[in-house]
mmCIF file of C-alpha atoms in Angstrom:
data_model
loop_
_atom_site.group_PDB
_atom_site.id
_atom_site.type_symbol
_atom_site.label_atom_id
_atom_site.label_comp_id
_atom_site.label_asym_id
_atom_site.label_seq_id
_atom_site.Cartn_x
_atom_site.Cartn_y
_atom_site.Cartn_z
ATOM 1 C CA MET A 1 0.000 0.000 0.000
ATOM 2 C CA ALA A 2 1.423 3.387 -1.029
ATOM 3 C CA PRO A 3 1.746 6.021 1.716
ATOM 4 C CA ARG A 4 -1.091 8.575 1.860
ATOM 5 C CA LYS A 5 -0.168 12.231 2.303
ATOM 6 C CA THR A 6 -1.311 14.241 5.313
ATOM 7 C CA GLN A 7 -0.713 17.884 6.207
ATOM 8 C CA LYS A 8 0.550 17.307 9.744
ATOM 9 C CA PRO A 9 3.967 18.996 10.031
ATOM 10 C CA PHE A 10 7.071 17.259 11.280
ATOM 11 C CA ASN A 11 8.043 19.308 14.344
ATOM 12 C CA SER A 12 10.701 17.034 15.804
ATOM 13 C CA GLN A 13 13.376 18.710 17.904
ATOM 14 C CA ILE A 14 15.985 16.243 16.716
ATOM 15 C CA THR A 15 19.140 18.047 15.662
ATOM 16 C CA ALA A 16 22.167 16.214 14.347
ATOM 17 C CA PRO A 17 24.625 18.600 12.653
ATOM 18 C CA TRP A 18 26.452 15.680 11.035
ATOM 19 C CA VAL A 19 23.269 14.193 9.527
ATOM 20 C CA GLU A 20 21.647 15.714 6.445
ATOM 21 C CA PRO A 21 18.809 17.922 7.799
ATOM 22 C CA VAL A 22 15.167 17.463 6.876
ATOM 23 C CA THR A 23 14.360 19.793 3.976
ATOM 24 C CA SER A 24 11.439 22.220 3.950
ATOM 25 C CA GLU A 25 9.753 20.088 1.293
ATOM 26 C CA GLN A 26 9.894 17.089 3.621
ATOM 27 C CA THR A 27 8.447 19.009 6.586
ATOM 28 C CA ASP A 28 5.480 20.414 4.653
ATOM 29 C CA SER A 29 3.566 17.162 4.891
ATOM 30 C CA SER A 30 3.838 13.648 6.196
ATOM 31 C CA SER A 31 2.461 10.342 4.965
ATOM 32 C CA LEU A 32 -0.019 7.941 6.487
ATOM 33 C CA ILE A 33 1.137 4.324 6.419
ATOM 34 C CA PRO A 34 -0.178 1.136 8.057
ATOM 35 C CA LEU A 35 1.289 0.677 11.519
ATOM 36 C CA GLU A 36 1.986 -2.979 10.735
ATOM 37 C CA GLN A 37 4.478 -1.891 8.044
ATOM 38 C CA ILE A 38 6.756 -0.258 10.639
ATOM 39 C CA HIS A 39 9.452 -2.403 12.238
ATOM 40 C CA LEU A 40 11.654 -1.639 15.235
ATOM 41 C CA PRO A 41 15.414 -1.466 14.595
ATOM 42 C CA SER A 42 17.677 -4.217 15.870
ATOM 43 C CA GLU A 43 19.620 -1.690 17.975
ATOM 44 C CA GLN A 44 17.373 0.177 20.398
ATOM 45 C CA PRO A 45 19.054 2.476 22.942
ATOM 46 C CA ARG A 46 15.946 2.814 25.102
ATOM 47 C CA ARG A 47 15.356 -0.153 27.401
ATOM 48 C CA TYR A 48 12.590 0.997 29.734
ATOM 49 C CA PHE A 49 9.281 2.801 29.307
ATOM 50 C CA ASP A 50 7.337 4.284 32.188
ATOM 51 C CA GLU A 51 4.034 2.419 32.085
ATOM 52 C CA ALA A 52 1.975 5.225 33.645
ATOM 53 C CA ALA A 53 3.360 7.805 31.212
ATOM 54 C CA LEU A 54 2.771 5.430 28.297
ATOM 55 C CA GLN A 55 -0.875 4.964 29.294
ATOM 56 C CA LYS A 56 -1.333 8.753 29.423
ATOM 57 C CA LEU A 57 0.038 8.974 25.899
ATOM 58 C CA VAL A 58 -2.304 6.186 24.790
ATOM 59 C CA ALA A 59 -5.275 8.142 26.166
ATOM 60 C CA SER A 60 -4.085 11.298 24.390
ATOM 61 C CA ILE A 61 -3.643 9.453 21.094
ATOM 62 C CA LYS A 62 -7.112 7.942 21.343
ATOM 63 C CA GLN A 63 -8.548 11.432 21.802
ATOM 64 C CA HIS A 64 -6.353 13.572 19.549
ATOM 65 C CA GLY A 65 -4.403 11.165 17.367
ATOM 66 C CA ILE A 66 -0.631 11.332 16.867
ATOM 67 C CA LEU A 67 0.282 15.021 16.702
ATOM 68 C CA GLN A 68 3.936 14.537 15.767
ATOM 69 C CA PRO A 69 4.743 12.107 12.944
ATOM 70 C CA LEU A 70 7.158 9.235 13.412
ATOM 71 C CA LEU A 71 10.416 9.273 11.485
ATOM 72 C CA VAL A 72 11.009 6.128 9.415
ATOM 73 C CA ARG A 73 13.274 4.909 6.645
ATOM 74 C CA PRO A 74 12.363 2.466 3.856
ATOM 75 C CA LEU A 75 13.674 -1.093 4.088
ATOM 76 C CA LYS A 76 14.978 -2.971 1.059
ATOM 77 C CA SER A 77 12.956 -5.988 2.170
ATOM 78 C CA GLY A 78 9.775 -3.907 2.238
ATOM 79 C CA GLY A 79 8.084 -1.837 4.899
ATOM 80 C CA TYR A 80 9.816 0.742 7.046
ATOM 81 C CA GLU A 81 12.182 0.867 9.995
ATOM 82 C CA LEU A 82 11.417 3.209 12.877
ATOM 83 C CA VAL A 83 14.108 5.859 13.365
ATOM 84 C CA ALA A 84 12.470 8.231 15.869
ATOM 85 C CA GLY A 85 9.261 8.080 17.877
ATOM 86 C CA GLU A 86 9.361 4.699 19.601
ATOM 87 C CA ARG A 87 7.127 5.792 22.496
ATOM 88 C CA ARG A 88 4.485 7.081 20.070
ATOM 89 C CA TYR A 89 4.819 3.854 18.080
ATOM 90 C CA ARG A 90 4.240 1.698 21.169
ATOM 91 C CA ALA A 91 1.332 3.863 22.302
ATOM 92 C CA ALA A 92 -0.222 3.655 18.830
ATOM 93 C CA LYS A 93 -0.093 -0.148 19.021
ATOM 94 C CA VAL A 94 -1.791 -0.134 22.420
ATOM 95 C CA ALA A 95 -4.392 2.306 21.068
ATOM 96 C CA GLU A 96 -4.909 -0.130 18.161
ATOM 97 C CA LEU A 97 -4.366 2.473 15.445
ATOM 98 C CA LYS A 98 -4.330 1.086 11.921
ATOM 99 C CA GLU A 99 -2.389 3.959 10.330
ATOM 100 C CA VAL A 100 0.099 6.494 11.684
ATOM 101 C CA PRO A 101 1.605 9.706 10.255
ATOM 102 C CA VAL A 102 5.275 9.412 9.298
ATOM 103 C CA VAL A 103 8.065 11.314 7.621
ATOM 104 C CA ILE A 104 10.012 8.980 5.331
ATOM 105 C CA ARG A 105 13.725 9.572 4.867
ATOM 106 C CA ASP A 106 16.465 7.607 3.151
ATOM 107 C CA LEU A 107 19.085 7.149 5.860
ATOM 108 C CA ASN A 108 22.022 4.774 5.998
ATOM 109 C CA ASP A 109 22.543 2.573 9.054
ATOM 110 C CA THR A 110 24.979 4.975 10.726
ATOM 111 C CA ASP A 111 22.852 8.094 10.298
ATOM 112 C CA ALA A 112 19.682 6.272 11.368
ATOM 113 C CA LEU A 113 21.344 5.040 14.554
ATOM 114 C CA GLN A 114 22.657 8.517 15.326
ATOM 115 C CA VAL A 115 19.216 10.090 14.953
ATOM 116 C CA THR A 116 17.722 7.367 17.176
ATOM 117 C CA LEU A 117 20.368 7.989 19.829
ATOM 118 C CA ILE A 118 19.884 11.751 19.698
ATOM 119 C CA GLU A 119 16.112 11.447 20.060
ATOM 120 C CA ASN A 120 16.633 9.256 23.104
ATOM 121 C CA LEU A 121 19.019 11.828 24.606
ATOM 122 C CA GLN A 122 16.377 14.560 24.208
ATOM 123 C CA ARG A 123 13.832 12.826 26.450
ATOM 124 C CA GLU A 124 12.629 14.830 29.436
ATOM 125 C CA ASP A 125 12.590 11.736 31.669
ATOM 126 C CA LEU A 126 16.130 10.667 30.772
ATOM 127 C CA ASN A 127 18.009 9.461 33.846
ATOM 128 C CA PRO A 128 21.791 9.865 34.327
ATOM 129 C CA VAL A 129 22.612 6.237 33.501
ATOM 130 C CA GLU A 130 20.636 6.257 30.244
ATOM 131 C CA GLU A 131 22.170 9.607 29.321
ATOM 132 C CA THR A 132 25.692 8.336 30.011
ATOM 133 C CA GLU A 133 25.167 5.156 28.000
ATOM 134 C CA GLY A 134 23.500 7.098 25.175
ATOM 135 C CA ILE A 135 26.390 9.542 24.862
ATOM 136 C CA LEU A 136 28.882 6.668 24.850
ATOM 137 C CA GLN A 137 26.901 4.926 22.089
ATOM 138 C CA LEU A 138 26.829 8.132 20.052
ATOM 139 C CA LEU A 139 30.582 8.584 20.461
ATOM 140 C CA SER A 140 31.030 4.927 19.546
ATOM 141 C CA VAL A 141 29.317 5.542 16.200
ATOM 142 C CA ARG A 142 31.165 8.779 15.501
ATOM 143 C CA LEU A 143 34.588 7.370 16.415
ATOM 144 C CA SER A 144 34.025 3.889 14.927
ATOM 145 C CA LEU A 145 34.999 2.310 18.241
ATOM 146 C CA GLU A 146 33.392 -0.201 20.576
ATOM 147 C CA VAL A 147 31.747 1.406 23.621
ATOM 148 C CA PRO A 148 34.342 0.050 26.130
ATOM 149 C CA ASP A 149 37.090 1.477 23.906
ATOM 150 C CA VAL A 150 35.365 4.875 23.961
ATOM 151 C CA SER A 151 35.452 4.877 27.770
ATOM 152 C CA SER A 152 39.145 3.954 27.734
ATOM 153 C CA LEU A 153 39.859 6.706 25.209
ATOM 154 C CA LEU A 154 38.058 9.324 27.307
ATOM 155 C CA TYR A 155 39.984 8.337 30.428
ATOM 156 C CA ARG A 156 43.258 8.483 28.481
ATOM 157 C CA LEU A 157 42.489 11.904 27.037
ATOM 158 C CA ASN A 158 41.493 13.132 30.473
ATOM 159 C CA ASN A 159 44.832 11.976 31.858
ATOM 160 C CA GLU A 160 46.614 13.715 28.993
ATOM 161 C CA ALA A 161 44.664 16.898 29.728
ATOM 162 C CA ALA A 162 45.776 16.666 33.357
ATOM 163 C CA GLY A 163 49.313 16.383 32.055
ATOM 164 C CA LEU A 164 48.717 19.546 30.050
ATOM 165 C CA VAL A 165 47.782 21.377 33.223
ATOM 166 C CA ASN A 166 50.878 20.125 34.988
ATOM 167 C CA HIS A 167 53.358 20.607 32.158
ATOM 168 C CA ASN A 168 51.643 23.186 29.944
ATOM 169 C CA VAL A 169 51.938 20.970 26.870
ATOM 170 C CA MET A 170 49.816 18.447 24.999
ATOM 171 C CA VAL A 171 50.713 16.566 21.846
ATOM 172 C CA ASN A 172 48.700 14.547 19.378
ATOM 173 C CA SER A 173 49.110 10.847 18.749
ATOM 174 C CA GLU A 174 51.796 11.407 16.122
ATOM 175 C CA ALA A 175 55.405 12.056 17.010
ATOM 176 C CA THR A 176 56.087 15.748 17.580
ATOM 177 C CA PRO A 177 59.317 17.696 17.847
ATOM 178 C CA ASN A 178 60.490 19.076 21.153
ATOM 179 C CA HIS A 179 59.449 22.643 20.414
ATOM 180 C CA ASN A 180 55.855 23.629 21.155
ATOM 181 C CA VAL A 181 53.469 23.920 18.232
ATOM 182 C CA MET A 182 49.857 25.068 17.845
ATOM 183 C CA ALA A 183 47.555 23.751 15.148
ATOM 184 C CA ASN A 184 46.358 26.350 12.661
ATOM 185 C CA SER A 185 48.637 29.075 14.011
ATOM 186 C CA GLU A 186 51.875 30.705 13.058
ATOM 187 C CA GLU A 187 54.990 29.665 14.882
ATOM 188 C CA THR A 188 55.119 31.557 18.146
ATOM 189 C CA PRO A 189 58.311 31.436 20.219
ATOM 190 C CA ASN A 190 58.179 30.968 23.989
ATOM 191 C CA HIS A 191 54.527 29.875 23.927
ATOM 192 C CA ASN A 192 53.299 26.448 24.930
ATOM 193 C CA VAL A 193 50.730 25.106 22.499
ATOM 194 C CA MET A 194 48.270 22.233 22.119
ATOM 195 C CA VAL A 195 47.704 20.147 19.030
ATOM 196 C CA LYS A 196 44.285 18.472 18.968
ATOM 197 C CA SER A 197 44.016 14.883 17.852
ATOM 198 C CA GLU A 198 41.316 13.904 15.373
ATOM 199 C CA GLU A 199 39.619 11.951 18.155
ATOM 200 C CA MET A 200 39.505 15.008 20.406
ATOM 201 C CA THR A 201 37.990 17.075 17.603
ATOM 202 C CA VAL A 202 35.162 14.544 17.182
ATOM 203 C CA ILE A 203 34.569 14.294 20.940
ATOM 204 C CA GLU A 204 34.378 18.059 21.418
ATOM 205 C CA PHE A 205 32.072 18.365 18.407
ATOM 206 C CA VAL A 206 29.635 15.792 19.801
ATOM 207 C CA PHE A 207 29.522 17.355 23.279
ATOM 208 C CA ASN A 208 29.154 20.874 21.872
ATOM 209 C CA SER A 209 26.320 19.669 19.632
ATOM 210 C CA LEU A 210 24.488 18.028 22.536
ATOM 211 C CA ALA A 211 25.028 21.155 24.690
ATOM 212 C CA ARG A 212 24.692 19.223 27.945
ATOM 213 C CA MET A 213 28.116 19.155 29.549
ATOM 214 C CA GLY A 214 31.780 19.216 28.639
ATOM 215 C CA TRP A 215 33.605 15.983 27.974
ATOM 216 C CA GLU A 216 35.832 16.505 31.037
ATOM 217 C CA SER A 217 32.762 16.787 33.280
ATOM 218 C CA PHE A 218 31.362 13.670 31.610
ATOM 219 C CA VAL A 219 34.527 11.706 32.437
ATOM 220 C CA LYS A 220 34.606 12.953 36.020
ATOM 221 C CA ASN A 221 30.929 12.756 36.946
ATOM 222 C CA ARG A 222 29.239 10.320 34.575
ATOM 223 C CA LEU A 223 31.616 7.519 33.610
ATOM 224 C CA PRO A 224 32.029 6.454 37.278
ATOM 225 C CA LEU A 225 28.270 5.758 37.296
ATOM 226 C CA LEU A 226 28.836 2.706 35.136
ATOM 227 C CA LYS A 227 31.015 1.204 37.868
ATOM 228 C CA LEU A 228 28.078 1.013 40.277
ATOM 229 C CA PRO A 229 26.931 -2.507 41.250
ATOM 230 C CA GLU A 230 24.790 -3.969 38.476
ATOM 231 C CA GLU A 231 21.636 -4.247 40.589
ATOM 232 C CA ILE A 232 21.840 -0.518 41.375
ATOM 233 C CA LEU A 233 22.448 0.333 37.720
ATOM 234 C CA GLU A 234 19.354 -1.620 36.703
ATOM 235 C CA ALA A 235 17.247 0.138 39.337
ATOM 236 C CA LEU A 236 18.504 3.499 38.065
ATOM 237 C CA ARG A 237 17.884 2.642 34.414
ATOM 238 C CA SER A 238 14.316 1.613 35.131
ATOM 239 C CA GLY A 239 13.614 4.686 37.262
ATOM 240 C CA GLN A 240 13.053 2.680 40.447
ATOM 241 C CA ILE A 241 15.372 4.865 42.548
ATOM 242 C CA ALA A 242 16.795 8.371 42.367
ATOM 243 C CA TYR A 243 20.390 9.072 41.354
ATOM 244 C CA THR A 244 21.411 10.508 44.745
ATOM 245 C CA LYS A 245 19.935 7.544 46.608
ATOM 246 C CA ALA A 246 21.730 5.133 44.273
ATOM 247 C CA GLN A 247 25.058 6.780 45.082
ATOM 248 C CA ALA A 248 24.413 6.504 48.813
ATOM 249 C CA ILE A 249 23.437 2.830 48.615
ATOM 250 C CA ALA A 250 26.474 2.026 46.462
ATOM 251 C CA ARG A 251 28.781 3.185 49.270
ATOM 252 C CA VAL A 252 27.634 0.258 51.420
ATOM 253 C CA LYS A 253 30.272 -2.451 51.042
ATOM 254 C CA ASP A 254 28.337 -5.377 52.492
ATOM 255 C CA GLU A 255 26.455 -6.929 49.577
ATOM 256 C CA GLN A 256 23.518 -8.240 51.614
ATOM 257 C CA ALA A 257 23.064 -4.952 53.476
ATOM 258 C CA ARG A 258 23.273 -3.069 50.185
ATOM 259 C CA GLN A 259 20.607 -5.277 48.614
ATOM 260 C CA THR A 260 18.310 -4.740 51.607
ATOM 261 C CA LEU A 261 18.715 -0.959 51.369
ATOM 262 C CA LEU A 262 18.060 -1.077 47.634
ATOM 263 C CA GLU A 263 14.838 -3.048 48.074
ATOM 264 C CA GLU A 264 13.680 -0.643 50.801
ATOM 265 C CA ALA A 265 14.429 2.372 48.583
ATOM 266 C CA ILE A 266 12.484 0.877 45.669
ATOM 267 C CA THR A 267 9.528 0.032 47.923
ATOM 268 C CA GLN A 268 9.525 3.520 49.431
ATOM 269 C CA LYS A 269 9.580 5.220 46.016
ATOM 270 C CA THR A 270 6.761 3.011 44.753
ATOM 271 C CA PHE A 271 4.696 3.753 47.874
ATOM 272 C CA LEU A 272 5.199 7.525 47.554
ATOM 273 C CA GLU A 273 4.256 7.509 43.861
ATOM 274 C CA SER A 274 1.087 5.516 44.492
ATOM 275 C CA ASP A 275 0.033 7.597 47.496
#
């Protein structure tokens, strides 16, 4: 079935400077396609959905329809793959919609994954663990590295930056002469200079584009989150406990005592929310 045109605009806040932007022609109208033709991607950064919030969205969709089209890309095998709008997609299925408004774009695997990651990072209910993992995944795509290698790279660059503070010099990965040099500048005697590596350029570009925090702050305050005990990480990811409470519980060394505190914190949060 060919997509049917609708005049609902595509007002997504997704911005990815390195991905070809949606043109004005594409935003003028969207298409209506059968919901059953849309398939979820194999890589989905979002793991948890708040059930209460999802039910509110279902009620809104039943009353008003989907106000913001989904973003999809055509599949060679037929149908479409969802790029952005997974919560609306899931709510539409619960609401038993037959058709949904979409904007169709030809995106390669890399660009589609980046847009999906960016949409996830723009969620209002994003918790620190999801944000940290999402940024690492985005850097992984941009740097063509595995996620653990991205973490190692960030720690290494942070150590090099600390060396810059101590010695007033930083060099790139290539061999450099003993005199100090600055990229894109004329030779300046008696001045210590920094040459940025290609990796650092990509990292700074991503963090500047996201406009959330600097990469140094990310290394200092966010990467340590991923070293929390796994049961605490899972509780954080699923929104069962607050970030500050997770940090406090993680300081308890005794595993059994820590588990008891975690269960009490989850029970207390659930009780307060249902009160």
